[in-house]
Amino acid sequence: MDYRRRILDDRLDDLQPHLRALAIFGPKAVGKTATAQRRAASVVDLSKAPQRQIIALEENVLTSLPGPVLIDEWQRLPEVWDAVKRAVDAGSPPGHFILAGSAAPRGAVVHSGAGRIVPVRMRPLSLAERDVETPTVSLGALLNGNNEVAGRTRIRLADYVEEITGSGFPRIRSLPAVVRRAELDGYIDNVVQREFLDQGFQVRKPAILHDWMSAYAAATATTTAYSKILDAATPGQSDKPAKATTMTYRDALASLWLLDPIPAWAPGRNHLDRLGQAPKHMLADPALSARLLGLDASALLRGDQGSRQLGEGAILGRLFEHLAALSVVSYAEAAEARVRHLRDQRGLHEVDLIVARPDGRVLAIEVKLADHVDDQDVRHLHWLRQRIGDDLVDALVVNAGSDAYRRRDGIAIVPLALLGP
């Protein structure tokens, strides 16, 4: 398969040649190995027992190999993390080590790589990386005060639904739809049956873990309390898992990079008070959420809500927001910005996505699964502009329409397919 260049590649171009060690984290099948291999002169694959045995016996092999050296699936031999740290301290050359994999299993003794091993996160493909459309509006440019907004797309609702269910995992999305569904189901089953165990977490009742993941998927793009997620996972059951057990589910999924929640925004200046603190729930890929809810493209287009219902609004709208958030986070990180959400404690005002620059100024984004935008759709953006003034760099509504333009009030309207890094 031809390599598809990722947005992260630009950041790696800037960082990797100058860093003695860099680690690429992300969920399985996201493309970490393919990206890292293109930068490596030597590859150590620790998913293979013979290579684990060699490195365990003689870690100096890592410094003797021609660099850059990719250490793939490093978590299979957690001690290698400290071996790299020691090599960096001993003066390994810039650009010598690339580690790829997940977090170390629970209980493994791994020292901090702070100052020695710089982490970067790889996510599933953003919409701009899928080549479904050529973006005409740059998030980075908007963050820098460029207010140019224009373009037209033929991408419509059915196309967005296809992207939601088709997944951003490079290998999976290229398959026929029926095979994709089987692959995604297998991916989820592997997490429940194997990955938790590999991470050092015992799962006594895999069915309950699967149900909890389904309930979490039903809470996509909401701030639903974890107690409500548990209730939705175990309706009518008197012997519900303990809260500590469900927090273990959350922590293990986070360590596998399968949770990608949007944290609440904490403004650096005192413009706002009484803001909510709960994150917006999102899995790594909206296709996983759709499969956990038993939804395919035709079911979403029929308006089906899936096997569980949790949260306000139609699930399709929230999965569209998930696709938008996945994309915006990738674009924002390319611009060295962070993505948050805003919701006050009373729920009177909320903004779906807040893209925060390092200097504290922000770009505010509402996400609407609609082909037109009216005054009601932009009221929270106007409220935020009134509250924070010049700290609002720009405001836009990301939608499923055909044209990118600015309203008379200055709010930008941008179809998701036309938004890029």
PDB file of N, CA, C and O in Angstrom, residues 352-410:
ATOM      1  N   ASP A 352     -18.755  24.225  21.257  1.00  0.00           N
ATOM      2  CA  ASP A 352     -18.317  22.844  21.053  1.00  0.00           C
ATOM      3  C   ASP A 352     -16.807  22.679  21.153  1.00  0.00           C
ATOM      4  O   ASP A 352     -16.317  21.759  21.817  1.00  0.00           O
ATOM      5  N   LEU A 353     -16.051  23.548  20.483  1.00  0.00           N
ATOM      6  CA  LEU A 353     -14.599  23.421  20.448  1.00  0.00           C
ATOM      7  C   LEU A 353     -13.960  24.794  20.619  1.00  0.00           C
ATOM      8  O   LEU A 353     -14.347  25.756  19.947  1.00  0.00           O
ATOM      9  N   ILE A 354     -12.996  24.861  21.518  1.00  0.00           N
ATOM     10  CA  ILE A 354     -12.208  26.065  21.731  1.00  0.00           C
ATOM     11  C   ILE A 354     -10.760  25.730  21.371  1.00  0.00           C
ATOM     12  O   ILE A 354     -10.149  24.869  22.001  1.00  0.00           O
ATOM     13  N   VAL A 355     -10.229  26.372  20.342  1.00  0.00           N
ATOM     14  CA  VAL A 355      -8.837  26.151  19.942  1.00  0.00           C
ATOM     15  C   VAL A 355      -8.013  27.273  20.552  1.00  0.00           C
ATOM     16  O   VAL A 355      -8.160  28.437  20.173  1.00  0.00           O
ATOM     17  N   ALA A 356      -7.153  26.912  21.521  1.00  0.00           N
ATOM     18  CA  ALA A 356      -6.427  27.904  22.299  1.00  0.00           C
ATOM     19  C   ALA A 356      -4.980  28.025  21.840  1.00  0.00           C
ATOM     20  O   ALA A 356      -4.252  27.028  21.797  1.00  0.00           O
ATOM     21  N   ARG A 357      -4.570  29.226  21.487  1.00  0.00           N
ATOM     22  CA  ARG A 357      -3.185  29.500  21.134  1.00  0.00           C
ATOM     23  C   ARG A 357      -2.339  29.573  22.404  1.00  0.00           C
ATOM     24  O   ARG A 357      -2.859  29.772  23.503  1.00  0.00           O
ATOM     25  N   PRO A 358      -1.009  29.436  22.269  1.00  0.00           N
ATOM     26  CA  PRO A 358      -0.154  29.528  23.453  1.00  0.00           C
ATOM     27  C   PRO A 358      -0.285  30.853  24.209  1.00  0.00           C
ATOM     28  O   PRO A 358      -0.076  30.896  25.419  1.00  0.00           O
ATOM     29  N   ASP A 359      -0.657  31.945  23.492  1.00  0.00           N
ATOM     30  CA  ASP A 359      -0.770  33.243  24.158  1.00  0.00           C
ATOM     31  C   ASP A 359      -2.117  33.450  24.829  1.00  0.00           C
ATOM     32  O   ASP A 359      -2.382  34.520  25.393  1.00  0.00           O
ATOM     33  N   GLY A 360      -2.996  32.442  24.793  1.00  0.00           N
ATOM     34  CA  GLY A 360      -4.286  32.533  25.476  1.00  0.00           C
ATOM     35  C   GLY A 360      -5.434  32.981  24.602  1.00  0.00           C
ATOM     36  O   GLY A 360      -6.602  32.837  24.994  1.00  0.00           O
ATOM     37  N   ARG A 361      -5.162  33.528  23.421  1.00  0.00           N
ATOM     38  CA  ARG A 361      -6.255  33.893  22.516  1.00  0.00           C
ATOM     39  C   ARG A 361      -6.827  32.633  21.875  1.00  0.00           C
ATOM     40  O   ARG A 361      -6.134  31.614  21.756  1.00  0.00           O
ATOM     41  N   VAL A 362      -8.105  32.684  21.476  1.00  0.00           N
ATOM     42  CA  VAL A 362      -8.782  31.463  21.063  1.00  0.00           C
ATOM     43  C   VAL A 362      -9.574  31.635  19.781  1.00  0.00           C
ATOM     44  O   VAL A 362      -9.975  32.744  19.402  1.00  0.00           O
ATOM     45  N   LEU A 363      -9.784  30.488  19.130  1.00  0.00           N
ATOM     46  CA  LEU A 363     -10.692  30.354  17.991  1.00  0.00           C
ATOM     47  C   LEU A 363     -11.849  29.493  18.477  1.00  0.00           C
ATOM     48  O   LEU A 363     -11.635  28.402  19.019  1.00  0.00           O
ATOM     49  N   ALA A 364     -13.078  29.971  18.341  1.00  0.00           N
ATOM     50  CA  ALA A 364     -14.254  29.260  18.835  1.00  0.00           C
ATOM     51  C   ALA A 364     -14.990  28.601  17.672  1.00  0.00           C
ATOM     52  O   ALA A 364     -15.202  29.225  16.625  1.00  0.00           O
ATOM     53  N   ILE A 365     -15.378  27.343  17.871  1.00  0.00           N
ATOM     54  CA  ILE A 365     -16.018  26.562  16.804  1.00  0.00           C
ATOM     55  C   ILE A 365     -17.285  25.906  17.319  1.00  0.00           C
ATOM     56  O   ILE A 365     -17.269  25.198  18.335  1.00  0.00           O
ATOM     57  N   GLU A 366     -18.374  26.134  16.631  1.00  0.00           N
ATOM     58  CA  GLU A 366     -19.592  25.352  16.834  1.00  0.00           C
ATOM     59  C   GLU A 366     -19.693  24.343  15.692  1.00  0.00           C
ATOM     60  O   GLU A 366     -19.306  24.650  14.554  1.00  0.00           O
ATOM     61  N   VAL A 367     -20.209  23.163  15.982  1.00  0.00           N
ATOM     62  CA  VAL A 367     -20.353  22.106  14.981  1.00  0.00           C
ATOM     63  C   VAL A 367     -21.834  21.815  14.792  1.00  0.00           C
ATOM     64  O   VAL A 367     -22.541  21.507  15.771  1.00  0.00           O
ATOM     65  N   LYS A 368     -22.321  21.920  13.561  1.00  0.00           N
ATOM     66  CA  LYS A 368     -23.735  21.709  13.263  1.00  0.00           C
ATOM     67  C   LYS A 368     -23.882  20.769  12.071  1.00  0.00           C
ATOM     68  O   LYS A 368     -23.341  21.046  10.992  1.00  0.00           O
ATOM     69  N   LEU A 369     -24.612  19.688  12.264  1.00  0.00           N
ATOM     70  CA  LEU A 369     -24.895  18.777  11.152  1.00  0.00           C
ATOM     71  C   LEU A 369     -26.103  19.331  10.394  1.00  0.00           C
ATOM     72  O   LEU A 369     -27.232  18.868  10.555  1.00  0.00           O
ATOM     73  N   ALA A 370     -25.836  20.338   9.583  1.00  0.00           N
ATOM     74  CA  ALA A 370     -26.892  21.000   8.809  1.00  0.00           C
ATOM     75  C   ALA A 370     -26.225  21.645   7.602  1.00  0.00           C
ATOM     76  O   ALA A 370     -25.021  21.884   7.590  1.00  0.00           O
ATOM     77  N   ASP A 371     -27.024  21.916   6.576  1.00  0.00           N
ATOM     78  CA  ASP A 371     -26.462  22.552   5.386  1.00  0.00           C
ATOM     79  C   ASP A 371     -26.690  24.053   5.375  1.00  0.00           C
ATOM     80  O   ASP A 371     -26.337  24.742   4.415  1.00  0.00           O
ATOM     81  N   HIS A 372     -27.292  24.598   6.443  1.00  0.00           N
ATOM     82  CA  HIS A 372     -27.458  26.044   6.554  1.00  0.00           C
ATOM     83  C   HIS A 372     -27.318  26.425   8.027  1.00  0.00           C
ATOM     84  O   HIS A 372     -27.448  25.579   8.915  1.00  0.00           O
ATOM     85  N   VAL A 373     -27.041  27.670   8.276  1.00  0.00           N
ATOM     86  CA  VAL A 373     -26.817  28.178   9.632  1.00  0.00           C
ATOM     87  C   VAL A 373     -27.683  29.414   9.823  1.00  0.00           C
ATOM     88  O   VAL A 373     -27.719  30.310   8.969  1.00  0.00           O
ATOM     89  N   ASP A 374     -28.397  29.473  10.952  1.00  0.00           N
ATOM     90  CA  ASP A 374     -29.223  30.636  11.248  1.00  0.00           C
ATOM     91  C   ASP A 374     -28.713  31.330  12.512  1.00  0.00           C
ATOM     92  O   ASP A 374     -27.729  30.913  13.125  1.00  0.00           O
ATOM     93  N   ASP A 375     -29.400  32.398  12.910  1.00  0.00           N
ATOM     94  CA  ASP A 375     -28.952  33.194  14.060  1.00  0.00           C
ATOM     95  C   ASP A 375     -28.921  32.381  15.346  1.00  0.00           C
ATOM     96  O   ASP A 375     -28.076  32.620  16.219  1.00  0.00           O
ATOM     97  N   GLN A 376     -29.820  31.442  15.474  1.00  0.00           N
ATOM     98  CA  GLN A 376     -29.859  30.609  16.677  1.00  0.00           C
ATOM     99  C   GLN A 376     -28.580  29.782  16.808  1.00  0.00           C
ATOM    100  O   GLN A 376     -28.104  29.526  17.923  1.00  0.00           O
ATOM    101  N   ASP A 377     -28.019  29.385  15.694  1.00  0.00           N
ATOM    102  CA  ASP A 377     -26.833  28.532  15.711  1.00  0.00           C
ATOM    103  C   ASP A 377     -25.567  29.265  16.151  1.00  0.00           C
ATOM    104  O   ASP A 377     -24.582  28.620  16.514  1.00  0.00           O
ATOM    105  N   VAL A 378     -25.582  30.582  16.092  1.00  0.00           N
ATOM    106  CA  VAL A 378     -24.362  31.352  16.397  1.00  0.00           C
ATOM    107  C   VAL A 378     -24.486  32.148  17.693  1.00  0.00           C
ATOM    108  O   VAL A 378     -23.581  32.910  18.031  1.00  0.00           O
ATOM    109  N   ARG A 379     -25.567  31.963  18.438  1.00  0.00           N
ATOM    110  CA  ARG A 379     -25.793  32.805  19.617  1.00  0.00           C
ATOM    111  C   ARG A 379     -24.696  32.625  20.676  1.00  0.00           C
ATOM    112  O   ARG A 379     -24.296  33.592  21.333  1.00  0.00           O
ATOM    113  N   HIS A 380     -24.203  31.399  20.862  1.00  0.00           N
ATOM    114  CA  HIS A 380     -23.160  31.177  21.873  1.00  0.00           C
ATOM    115  C   HIS A 380     -21.836  31.789  21.434  1.00  0.00           C
ATOM    116  O   HIS A 380     -21.042  32.226  22.282  1.00  0.00           O
ATOM    117  N   LEU A 381     -21.582  31.841  20.138  1.00  0.00           N
ATOM    118  CA  LEU A 381     -20.370  32.483  19.648  1.00  0.00           C
ATOM    119  C   LEU A 381     -20.419  33.985  19.898  1.00  0.00           C
ATOM    120  O   LEU A 381     -19.407  34.595  20.287  1.00  0.00           O
ATOM    121  N   HIS A 382     -21.591  34.591  19.694  1.00  0.00           N
ATOM    122  CA  HIS A 382     -21.737  36.023  19.995  1.00  0.00           C
ATOM    123  C   HIS A 382     -21.583  36.278  21.485  1.00  0.00           C
ATOM    124  O   HIS A 382     -20.957  37.261  21.902  1.00  0.00           O
ATOM    125  N   TRP A 383     -22.158  35.403  22.299  1.00  0.00           N
ATOM    126  CA  TRP A 383     -22.019  35.546  23.755  1.00  0.00           C
ATOM    127  C   TRP A 383     -20.544  35.508  24.150  1.00  0.00           C
ATOM    128  O   TRP A 383     -20.087  36.341  24.952  1.00  0.00           O
ATOM    129  N   LEU A 384     -19.783  34.566  23.591  1.00  0.00           N
ATOM    130  CA  LEU A 384     -18.370  34.465  23.934  1.00  0.00           C
ATOM    131  C   LEU A 384     -17.608  35.700  23.477  1.00  0.00           C
ATOM    132  O   LEU A 384     -16.740  36.212  24.198  1.00  0.00           O
ATOM    133  N   ARG A 385     -17.940  36.197  22.292  1.00  0.00           N
ATOM    134  CA  ARG A 385     -17.267  37.409  21.790  1.00  0.00           C
ATOM    135  C   ARG A 385     -17.510  38.589  22.733  1.00  0.00           C
ATOM    136  O   ARG A 385     -16.593  39.372  23.025  1.00  0.00           O
ATOM    137  N   GLN A 386     -18.728  38.709  23.240  1.00  0.00           N
ATOM    138  CA  GLN A 386     -19.044  39.791  24.176  1.00  0.00           C
ATOM    139  C   GLN A 386     -18.270  39.654  25.485  1.00  0.00           C
ATOM    140  O   GLN A 386     -17.888  40.652  26.098  1.00  0.00           O
ATOM    141  N   ARG A 387     -18.007  38.408  25.886  1.00  0.00           N
ATOM    142  CA  ARG A 387     -17.348  38.182  27.165  1.00  0.00           C
ATOM    143  C   ARG A 387     -15.834  38.331  27.087  1.00  0.00           C
ATOM    144  O   ARG A 387     -15.208  38.828  28.030  1.00  0.00           O
ATOM    145  N   ILE A 388     -15.207  37.905  25.989  1.00  0.00           N
ATOM    146  CA  ILE A 388     -13.743  37.898  25.976  1.00  0.00           C
ATOM    147  C   ILE A 388     -13.135  38.881  24.982  1.00  0.00           C
ATOM    148  O   ILE A 388     -11.918  39.035  24.933  1.00  0.00           O
ATOM    149  N   GLY A 389     -13.961  39.554  24.191  1.00  0.00           N
ATOM    150  CA  GLY A 389     -13.487  40.631  23.338  1.00  0.00           C
ATOM    151  C   GLY A 389     -12.400  40.214  22.372  1.00  0.00           C
ATOM    152  O   GLY A 389     -12.528  39.237  21.628  1.00  0.00           O
ATOM    153  N   ASP A 390     -11.282  40.948  22.401  1.00  0.00           N
ATOM    154  CA  ASP A 390     -10.202  40.721  21.445  1.00  0.00           C
ATOM    155  C   ASP A 390      -9.472  39.406  21.657  1.00  0.00           C
ATOM    156  O   ASP A 390      -8.679  39.000  20.800  1.00  0.00           O
ATOM    157  N   ASP A 391      -9.716  38.737  22.768  1.00  0.00           N
ATOM    158  CA  ASP A 391      -9.099  37.424  22.971  1.00  0.00           C
ATOM    159  C   ASP A 391      -9.728  36.367  22.068  1.00  0.00           C
ATOM    160  O   ASP A 391      -9.204  35.254  21.974  1.00  0.00           O
ATOM    161  N   LEU A 392     -10.843  36.694  21.427  1.00  0.00           N
ATOM    162  CA  LEU A 392     -11.437  35.801  20.432  1.00  0.00           C
ATOM    163  C   LEU A 392     -10.844  36.153  19.070  1.00  0.00           C
ATOM    164  O   LEU A 392     -11.170  37.183  18.471  1.00  0.00           O
ATOM    165  N   VAL A 393      -9.952  35.310  18.586  1.00  0.00           N
ATOM    166  CA  VAL A 393      -9.308  35.550  17.290  1.00  0.00           C
ATOM    167  C   VAL A 393     -10.309  35.461  16.161  1.00  0.00           C
ATOM    168  O   VAL A 393     -10.306  36.270  15.234  1.00  0.00           O
ATOM    169  N   ASP A 394     -11.188  34.449  16.244  1.00  0.00           N
ATOM    170  CA  ASP A 394     -12.178  34.241  15.194  1.00  0.00           C
ATOM    171  C   ASP A 394     -13.224  33.271  15.730  1.00  0.00           C
ATOM    172  O   ASP A 394     -13.022  32.606  16.767  1.00  0.00           O
ATOM    173  N   ALA A 395     -14.334  33.195  15.015  1.00  0.00           N
ATOM    174  CA  ALA A 395     -15.414  32.288  15.390  1.00  0.00           C
ATOM    175  C   ALA A 395     -16.021  31.707  14.126  1.00  0.00           C
ATOM    176  O   ALA A 395     -16.198  32.429  13.133  1.00  0.00           O
ATOM    177  N   LEU A 396     -16.306  30.412  14.154  1.00  0.00           N
ATOM    178  CA  LEU A 396     -16.876  29.784  12.976  1.00  0.00           C
ATOM    179  C   LEU A 396     -17.823  28.668  13.345  1.00  0.00           C
ATOM    180  O   LEU A 396     -17.757  28.109  14.448  1.00  0.00           O
ATOM    181  N   VAL A 397     -18.683  28.361  12.408  1.00  0.00           N
ATOM    182  CA  VAL A 397     -19.561  27.195  12.493  1.00  0.00           C
ATOM    183  C   VAL A 397     -19.085  26.212  11.430  1.00  0.00           C
ATOM    184  O   VAL A 397     -19.018  26.541  10.251  1.00  0.00           O
ATOM    185  N   VAL A 398     -18.738  25.009  11.875  1.00  0.00           N
ATOM    186  CA  VAL A 398     -18.391  23.924  10.959  1.00  0.00           C
ATOM    187  C   VAL A 398     -19.661  23.148  10.684  1.00  0.00           C
ATOM    188  O   VAL A 398     -20.316  22.667  11.624  1.00  0.00           O
ATOM    189  N   ASN A 399     -20.023  22.998   9.434  1.00  0.00           N
ATOM    190  CA  ASN A 399     -21.295  22.366   9.112  1.00  0.00           C
ATOM    191  C   ASN A 399     -21.150  21.377   7.959  1.00  0.00           C
ATOM    192  O   ASN A 399     -20.049  21.030   7.549  1.00  0.00           O
ATOM    193  N   ALA A 400     -22.290  20.913   7.455  1.00  0.00           N
ATOM    194  CA  ALA A 400     -22.297  19.933   6.361  1.00  0.00           C
ATOM    195  C   ALA A 400     -22.830  20.555   5.081  1.00  0.00           C
ATOM    196  O   ALA A 400     -23.360  19.858   4.212  1.00  0.00           O
ATOM    197  N   GLY A 401     -22.675  21.863   4.940  1.00  0.00           N
ATOM    198  CA  GLY A 401     -23.169  22.551   3.756  1.00  0.00           C
ATOM    199  C   GLY A 401     -22.203  22.475   2.586  1.00  0.00           C
ATOM    200  O   GLY A 401     -21.260  21.684   2.577  1.00  0.00           O
ATOM    201  N   SER A 402     -22.431  23.333   1.604  1.00  0.00           N
ATOM    202  CA  SER A 402     -21.632  23.291   0.380  1.00  0.00           C
ATOM    203  C   SER A 402     -20.647  24.437   0.258  1.00  0.00           C
ATOM    204  O   SER A 402     -19.636  24.310  -0.446  1.00  0.00           O
ATOM    205  N   ASP A 403     -20.904  25.590   0.922  1.00  0.00           N
ATOM    206  CA  ASP A 403     -20.099  26.784   0.697  1.00  0.00           C
ATOM    207  C   ASP A 403     -19.454  27.293   1.981  1.00  0.00           C
ATOM    208  O   ASP A 403     -20.081  27.286   3.055  1.00  0.00           O
ATOM    209  N   ALA A 404     -18.223  27.765   1.841  1.00  0.00           N
ATOM    210  CA  ALA A 404     -17.541  28.461   2.927  1.00  0.00           C
ATOM    211  C   ALA A 404     -17.676  29.962   2.688  1.00  0.00           C
ATOM    212  O   ALA A 404     -17.404  30.444   1.586  1.00  0.00           O
ATOM    213  N   TYR A 405     -18.083  30.704   3.718  1.00  0.00           N
ATOM    214  CA  TYR A 405     -18.309  32.141   3.560  1.00  0.00           C
ATOM    215  C   TYR A 405     -18.374  32.778   4.954  1.00  0.00           C
ATOM    216  O   TYR A 405     -18.326  32.077   5.971  1.00  0.00           O
ATOM    217  N   ARG A 406     -18.464  34.095   4.980  1.00  0.00           N
ATOM    218  CA  ARG A 406     -18.679  34.815   6.236  1.00  0.00           C
ATOM    219  C   ARG A 406     -20.056  35.457   6.250  1.00  0.00           C
ATOM    220  O   ARG A 406     -20.475  36.063   5.255  1.00  0.00           O
ATOM    221  N   ARG A 407     -20.706  35.317   7.367  1.00  0.00           N
ATOM    222  CA  ARG A 407     -21.973  36.018   7.565  1.00  0.00           C
ATOM    223  C   ARG A 407     -21.700  37.515   7.758  1.00  0.00           C
ATOM    224  O   ARG A 407     -20.579  37.936   8.001  1.00  0.00           O
ATOM    225  N   ARG A 408     -22.780  38.292   7.711  1.00  0.00           N
ATOM    226  CA  ARG A 408     -22.647  39.735   7.917  1.00  0.00           C
ATOM    227  C   ARG A 408     -22.151  40.066   9.322  1.00  0.00           C
ATOM    228  O   ARG A 408     -21.538  41.118   9.538  1.00  0.00           O
ATOM    229  N   ASP A 409     -22.400  39.168  10.284  1.00  0.00           N
ATOM    230  CA  ASP A 409     -21.936  39.416  11.654  1.00  0.00           C
ATOM    231  C   ASP A 409     -20.498  38.979  11.873  1.00  0.00           C
ATOM    232  O   ASP A 409     -19.973  39.059  12.985  1.00  0.00           O
ATOM    233  N   GLY A 410     -19.830  38.513  10.804  1.00  0.00           N
ATOM    234  CA  GLY A 410     -18.427  38.146  10.909  1.00  0.00           C
ATOM    235  C   GLY A 410     -18.165  36.692  11.227  1.00  0.00           C
ATOM    236  O   GLY A 410     -17.010  36.241  11.177  1.00  0.00           O
TER     237      GLY A 410
END
